[in-house]
XYZ file of C-alpha atoms in Angstrom:
455
model
C -0.043 -0.064 0.107
C 2.619 2.708 -1.396
C 1.845 6.235 -0.602
C 1.238 8.637 -3.448
C 1.043 12.033 -4.212
C -1.961 13.981 -3.610
C -1.313 17.322 -5.222
C -1.926 18.687 -8.201
C -0.261 21.757 -10.325
C 1.970 22.640 -13.216
C 5.401 20.848 -12.567
C 8.594 22.750 -13.139
C 10.134 21.879 -16.598
C 13.492 19.801 -15.264
C 13.288 18.206 -11.045
C 15.847 19.785 -8.667
C 17.438 16.557 -9.248
C 18.439 17.148 -13.014
C 19.836 20.547 -12.538
C 22.935 21.563 -13.344
C 23.709 22.898 -9.671
C 22.410 19.755 -8.255
C 25.296 17.893 -7.601
C 26.610 20.886 -5.898
C 24.168 20.707 -3.710
C 24.242 17.802 -2.694
C 28.295 17.861 -1.797
C 27.024 20.466 -0.067
C 24.838 18.525 2.375
C 27.322 15.876 2.589
C 30.026 18.649 3.611
C 27.825 19.687 6.361
C 26.790 16.331 7.450
C 30.354 15.234 8.348
C 31.560 18.637 9.584
C 28.589 18.142 12.412
C 29.687 14.218 13.129
C 33.324 15.453 13.057
C 32.542 18.404 15.514
C 30.464 16.289 17.512
C 33.160 13.194 17.656
C 35.703 16.026 18.591
C 33.642 18.042 21.535
C 32.793 14.545 22.895
C 36.417 13.197 22.682
C 39.214 15.229 21.711
C 39.421 18.136 24.444
C 38.404 15.757 27.168
C 35.662 13.226 27.494
C 32.579 14.468 28.025
C 30.709 14.080 31.282
C 28.060 12.958 31.609
C 24.540 14.615 32.849
C 21.488 13.513 34.641
C 19.496 10.360 33.397
C 22.556 9.551 31.644
C 24.313 8.652 34.864
C 20.750 6.660 35.516
C 20.845 4.670 32.628
C 24.813 4.151 32.606
C 24.416 2.582 36.489
C 21.524 0.381 35.318
C 23.710 -0.651 32.394
C 26.412 -1.719 34.566
C 24.331 -3.253 37.416
C 22.817 -5.394 34.477
C 26.287 -6.708 33.693
C 27.253 -6.988 36.944
C 24.176 -9.613 37.925
C 22.363 -7.092 39.815
C 18.920 -7.918 40.167
C 18.088 -4.767 41.367
C 19.224 -2.787 37.609
C 16.312 -1.476 36.951
C 15.557 0.648 40.067
C 12.554 2.433 39.119
C 9.617 2.092 36.836
C 9.854 5.906 36.188
C 12.601 4.633 33.350
C 11.689 2.178 30.729
C 13.969 -0.947 30.529
C 14.846 -0.894 27.014
C 17.879 1.589 27.079
C 19.861 -0.253 29.593
C 19.165 -3.395 28.185
C 20.815 -2.152 24.806
C 23.619 0.038 26.937
C 24.470 -3.171 28.593
C 24.961 -5.202 25.475
C 26.697 -2.787 23.654
C 29.152 -1.799 26.488
C 29.710 -5.718 27.142
C 30.741 -6.162 23.193
C 32.659 -3.119 23.501
C 34.654 -4.292 26.518
C 34.026 -1.626 28.843
C 34.117 0.930 26.162
C 31.166 3.448 25.033
C 32.537 3.668 21.518
C 30.239 0.839 20.460
C 27.136 2.899 21.472
C 28.534 6.210 20.121
C 29.063 4.365 16.622
C 25.375 2.000 16.642
C 23.669 5.090 17.768
C 25.390 7.001 14.539
C 24.292 4.398 11.829
C 20.796 3.882 13.805
C 20.357 7.794 12.662
C 21.545 6.795 9.366
C 19.497 4.521 8.755
C 16.147 6.228 9.920
C 17.798 9.615 8.021
C 17.365 7.073 4.895
C 14.226 5.384 5.317
C 12.363 8.575 6.153
C 13.668 10.023 3.180
C 12.492 6.891 1.017
C 9.282 8.089 2.913
C 9.048 11.402 1.553
C 10.331 10.441 -1.747
C 6.697 7.617 -1.607
C 4.449 11.003 -0.278
C 6.122 13.318 -2.889
C 7.207 11.771 -5.773
C 10.586 13.709 -5.767
C 14.251 12.413 -5.222
C 15.335 15.878 -4.393
C 12.734 15.684 -1.482
C 14.192 12.838 -0.217
C 17.660 13.483 -0.422
C 16.673 17.136 1.132
C 15.130 15.401 4.022
C 17.872 12.701 4.997
C 20.395 15.324 4.801
C 18.548 17.802 7.426
C 17.564 14.407 9.783
C 21.344 13.349 9.400
C 22.868 16.360 9.850
C 20.767 18.355 12.161
C 23.069 18.924 15.404
C 20.314 19.353 17.924
C 19.424 15.647 17.019
C 22.856 14.277 15.623
C 24.057 15.073 19.192
C 21.929 12.467 20.781
C 24.114 9.584 18.920
C 27.010 10.816 21.904
C 24.743 11.039 25.012
C 23.402 8.086 26.668
C 19.440 9.445 26.102
C 17.141 7.036 24.647
C 16.099 9.607 21.811
C 17.728 7.643 18.700
C 16.415 4.427 19.499
C 13.120 5.684 20.044
C 13.283 7.764 16.702
C 14.559 5.082 14.762
C 11.908 2.388 15.929
C 8.933 5.259 15.216
C 10.179 6.368 11.990
C 10.762 2.127 10.991
C 6.999 1.595 12.379
C 5.801 4.723 10.225
C 7.418 3.527 6.937
C 6.190 -0.091 7.942
C 2.409 1.016 7.877
C 2.491 3.393 5.476
C 4.598 1.229 2.739
C 4.118 -2.068 3.644
C 1.055 -1.779 5.713
C -1.044 -4.432 3.731
C 1.310 -7.551 4.014
C 1.353 -9.950 7.035
C 4.767 -10.549 6.894
C 5.429 -6.679 7.444
C 2.797 -6.078 9.618
C 4.562 -8.491 12.274
C 7.816 -6.363 11.600
C 5.830 -3.439 12.218
C 4.337 -5.034 15.807
C 7.894 -6.000 16.864
C 9.155 -2.047 16.339
C 5.965 -0.847 18.146
C 6.439 -2.783 21.062
C 10.574 -1.565 21.110
C 9.080 1.742 20.633
C 6.491 1.571 23.217
C 9.194 -0.284 25.763
C 11.828 2.854 24.818
C 9.126 5.621 25.345
C 5.846 5.033 26.405
C 4.199 8.618 25.771
C 3.715 6.782 21.939
C 0.856 4.489 23.404
C -2.266 6.636 23.168
C -1.088 7.496 19.650
C -1.195 4.143 18.658
C -4.436 3.422 17.104
C -4.943 6.548 15.055
C -1.055 5.303 13.153
C -3.327 1.266 12.991
C -6.483 3.180 11.724
C -4.699 5.042 9.160
C -2.404 1.795 7.363
C -5.662 -0.038 6.784
C -8.177 2.932 5.828
C -9.884 1.811 2.503
C -9.077 -1.837 3.385
C -11.831 -5.071 3.658
C -13.178 -4.936 7.522
C -11.905 -8.578 7.459
C -8.526 -7.735 6.096
C -8.102 -4.797 7.724
C -8.858 -6.754 11.395
C -6.172 -9.432 10.719
C -3.633 -6.639 9.647
C -4.301 -4.664 12.627
C -4.541 -7.949 15.313
C -0.713 -9.080 13.500
C 0.774 -5.422 14.758
C -0.984 -5.338 17.690
C -0.558 -9.059 19.195
C 3.296 -9.125 17.794
C 3.691 -5.728 19.938
C 2.294 -7.143 22.788
C 4.469 -10.386 22.522
C 7.791 -8.215 22.388
C 6.322 -6.170 25.474
C 4.734 -9.264 27.398
C 8.346 -9.602 29.450
C 8.638 -6.466 30.439
C 4.773 -5.939 31.267
C 4.921 -9.118 33.254
C 8.308 -7.682 35.430
C 6.163 -4.605 35.822
C 3.197 -6.256 37.063
C 5.250 -7.934 40.184
C 7.203 -4.905 41.118
C 4.279 -2.166 40.646
C 0.898 -4.586 41.724
C -0.717 -3.848 38.352
C -0.448 -4.147 34.366
C 1.606 -1.144 32.444
C 4.863 -0.009 30.841
C 6.158 2.274 33.387
C 4.632 4.157 35.882
C 6.241 7.587 35.218
C 2.879 9.260 33.972
C 1.622 10.488 37.186
C 5.007 11.644 38.250
C 5.587 13.630 35.388
C 2.583 15.213 35.056
C 2.708 16.819 38.777
C 6.307 17.848 38.233
C 4.787 19.665 35.014
C 2.211 21.037 37.251
C 5.230 22.633 39.079
C 7.477 23.737 36.701
C 9.157 26.844 37.071
C 10.249 29.548 34.456
C 10.003 29.081 30.720
C 13.662 27.227 30.715
C 14.573 23.944 31.441
C 17.153 24.097 34.016
C 17.325 27.526 35.063
C 14.317 26.522 38.242
C 14.880 22.560 37.649
C 11.951 21.288 40.483
C 12.597 17.560 39.313
C 15.521 16.122 41.562
C 14.019 17.574 44.760
C 10.561 16.027 43.651
C 11.389 12.866 43.245
C 13.034 12.917 46.646
C 9.928 13.472 47.982
C 8.027 10.823 45.320
C 10.287 8.424 46.938
C 9.959 8.999 50.435
C 6.404 9.335 50.140
C 5.895 5.219 50.115
C 7.103 2.196 50.036
C 5.782 0.887 47.068
C 5.402 2.720 43.218
C 1.608 1.906 43.069
C 1.468 3.931 46.452
C 3.595 6.635 46.066
C 1.501 7.398 42.399
C -1.807 7.019 44.562
C -0.744 9.609 46.984
C 0.716 11.615 43.584
C -2.759 11.225 41.810
C -4.482 12.726 45.140
C -1.844 16.059 45.406
C -2.945 16.673 41.911
C -6.312 16.602 42.047
C -5.825 18.837 44.852
C -3.981 21.281 43.183
C -6.215 21.743 40.420
C -8.925 22.172 42.996
C -7.204 24.875 44.999
C -5.452 26.538 42.401
C -8.684 26.522 39.944
C -8.839 24.302 36.001
C -8.806 27.869 34.570
C -5.842 29.517 36.150
C -4.011 26.024 36.167
C -4.110 26.509 32.187
C -2.933 29.952 32.085
C -0.230 29.307 34.161
C 1.015 25.783 31.954
C 0.313 28.141 28.764
C 2.655 30.898 30.490
C 5.473 28.657 30.720
C 5.264 25.262 28.767
C 5.846 25.707 25.609
C 7.993 28.409 25.963
C 10.223 25.348 27.374
C 9.444 22.925 24.753
C 10.193 24.946 21.934
C 13.408 27.469 23.053
C 16.043 28.188 20.664
C 18.537 26.233 23.199
C 19.179 22.375 23.252
C 20.851 19.460 25.081
C 24.009 20.163 22.669
C 23.537 23.997 23.472
C 23.119 23.215 27.757
C 26.591 21.540 27.532
C 28.669 24.248 25.718
C 30.679 26.575 27.763
C 28.284 29.035 29.870
C 25.746 26.231 29.424
C 23.454 24.718 32.068
C 24.921 21.514 32.575
C 28.467 23.139 32.999
C 26.991 26.126 35.374
C 24.858 23.801 37.438
C 26.314 20.139 37.372
C 29.875 20.795 36.192
C 28.901 18.203 33.281
C 28.912 18.267 29.426
C 31.649 19.442 26.715
C 34.736 20.881 29.971
C 37.320 20.972 27.257
C 35.771 23.014 24.550
C 36.864 26.614 24.332
C 34.655 29.572 24.336
C 35.476 30.397 20.494
C 34.196 27.004 19.242
C 31.717 26.914 21.921
C 30.413 30.508 20.704
C 30.376 29.004 16.981
C 28.581 25.382 17.766
C 25.543 27.267 19.682
C 25.268 30.176 16.862
C 24.864 27.082 13.990
C 22.497 24.775 16.473
C 20.360 28.256 17.036
C 20.163 28.956 13.560
C 19.427 25.058 12.468
C 16.793 25.188 15.196
C 15.316 28.000 13.688
C 15.553 27.296 10.179
C 13.725 23.800 10.690
C 11.133 25.610 12.516
C 10.864 27.718 9.303
C 11.094 25.726 7.157
C 8.825 22.568 8.410
C 5.841 25.260 9.317
C 5.917 26.159 5.210
C 6.032 23.135 4.469
C 3.261 21.456 6.132
C 1.096 24.567 5.932
C 1.748 25.534 2.341
C 3.297 22.381 0.673
C 1.378 20.303 -1.884
C 1.823 17.073 -0.316
C -0.158 18.365 2.721
C -3.391 16.693 1.830
C -2.022 13.055 1.912
C -2.911 11.505 4.743
C 0.414 10.246 6.156
C 1.255 13.999 6.301
C -1.747 14.739 7.680
C -1.369 12.181 10.815
C 2.015 13.549 11.045
C 0.467 17.256 11.723
C -1.858 14.777 14.085
C 0.907 13.599 15.791
C 2.045 16.874 16.680
C -1.081 18.329 17.852
C -0.645 15.279 20.267
C 2.617 16.187 21.157
C 1.732 19.770 21.978
C -1.837 18.711 24.538
C 0.660 16.103 26.201
C 3.078 18.532 26.762
C 0.667 21.624 27.809
C 0.532 19.248 31.186
C 3.784 17.215 31.307
C 6.512 17.887 32.108
C 8.842 20.199 29.713
C 12.808 19.635 28.198
C 14.198 20.397 24.884
C 15.108 16.873 24.288
C 10.928 15.535 24.488
C 10.830 17.583 20.373
C 13.215 14.884 19.607
C 10.080 12.579 19.029
C 8.477 15.170 17.065
C 11.440 15.887 14.144
C 10.150 13.543 12.045
C 7.013 15.556 11.107
C 9.448 17.977 10.903
C 11.888 16.767 8.594
C 9.063 15.394 6.630
C 7.461 19.469 6.316
C 11.007 20.335 4.949
C 10.563 17.167 2.169
C 7.079 18.841 1.281
C 8.828 22.602 1.070
C 11.295 21.697 -1.342
C 8.617 19.134 -3.552
C 6.323 22.466 -3.465
C 9.680 24.608 -4.995
C 10.006 21.543 -7.254
C 6.630 22.030 -8.758
C 7.294 25.914 -9.019
C 5.002 26.120 -5.882
C 2.243 24.988 -7.173
C -1.004 24.231 -5.651
C -1.257 27.902 -4.897
C -2.244 28.167 -1.066
C -4.503 30.907 -0.008
C -4.358 33.604 1.535
C -5.981 32.527 5.016
C -3.082 29.031 4.269
C -0.431 31.799 4.128
C -1.460 33.749 6.573
C -1.837 30.525 9.080
C 1.337 29.327 8.222
C 2.738 33.391 9.237
C 1.520 33.427 12.421
C 2.393 29.567 13.350
C 5.939 30.767 12.116
C 6.056 34.107 14.022
C 5.044 32.105 17.376
C 7.169 29.478 17.201
C 10.136 32.286 16.714
C 8.672 34.270 19.702
C 8.616 31.011 21.528
C 12.380 30.274 20.873
C 14.027 33.350 21.337
C 11.604 35.207 23.779
């Protein structure tokens, strides 16, 4: 079930990939990607090894405990178990070195970039759009930097992109649906926030099929996903007293309602709240019950309208801030100022250069993705619409849940597809022409994103 381009309009006389300057553009994109990854590798290792920061230490500690045979290696269900298990295997292969982790995650990002590019080619019919998306995905500094970090962002992004491709391109074939089920199960073991959106993905994947055919495909995906997650679900049930992937939603909601300020690490309340949460009861289930009651009391005391106003005053500023975990670890960033972590060997001149390039790439992606999704001709494709709905879903979640800039990593596939739509639209000679209302809407959204990033 291959997705087909859904727009119409006068194509340009010659596709971008056949124009004289095309090879130079591809060479420039390849040089940019190489420069980004070389700089990140140098920052991470050459002056001095980067000092781990925040949850990286938790994930690494869990992986080392698992390798040592400690039955308590999974300290709390707040952290999904997949990534520590993966880390343990890679560290074992590297005989204690983290280099295999970096290489593996870089390889995953490269594959995800190629797969996403292929999906965009099928959606738009444009080779130029596919190459642009793959280049942007692989060379986007805030994302590429996570190849060097011990967070599950790249692994989850790869699994999500693979799931999208499998459902959009091979969703009518039971064998590929089985692969999609495994990818879905692993993705949920990495990050469970995708779970409420899964029905949307499955419905769109089988849309237009005969009922029995559609039911079989959905059952295969759901069944293989459940089988993939079954051991973890059973272990979690024994630990928490109830079914579920991880028990972080209540804690993240409580922290989100108590976040302070418009920057992720200026007034961080996570660690004090975590300590209070651990001390509140002896079991995870009891802690969650106590916290749910505190959340209800907070909303009753403040009033729902006041709570919404408070959330709007900070959450989206935190989510779309022009900084990221890369800039936070450069000289002058939160990691160094508050925790003595990050790129401690980076000089101020290189730090300013990397920070500037990163901020410009973030702002550029905001504008290009907005223009592509709002104005590009492939906006009518159902899978593009699904990705727009996925963005809205994330925005609704992060109005309430605890927000840091790395949580927008999971939204990047939608943004990259927007870039592809923009390139394909340019290739058709800006056809179809957007309405004045659509142009105004794109302008307002783009301006709002810039305001949230820089305010």
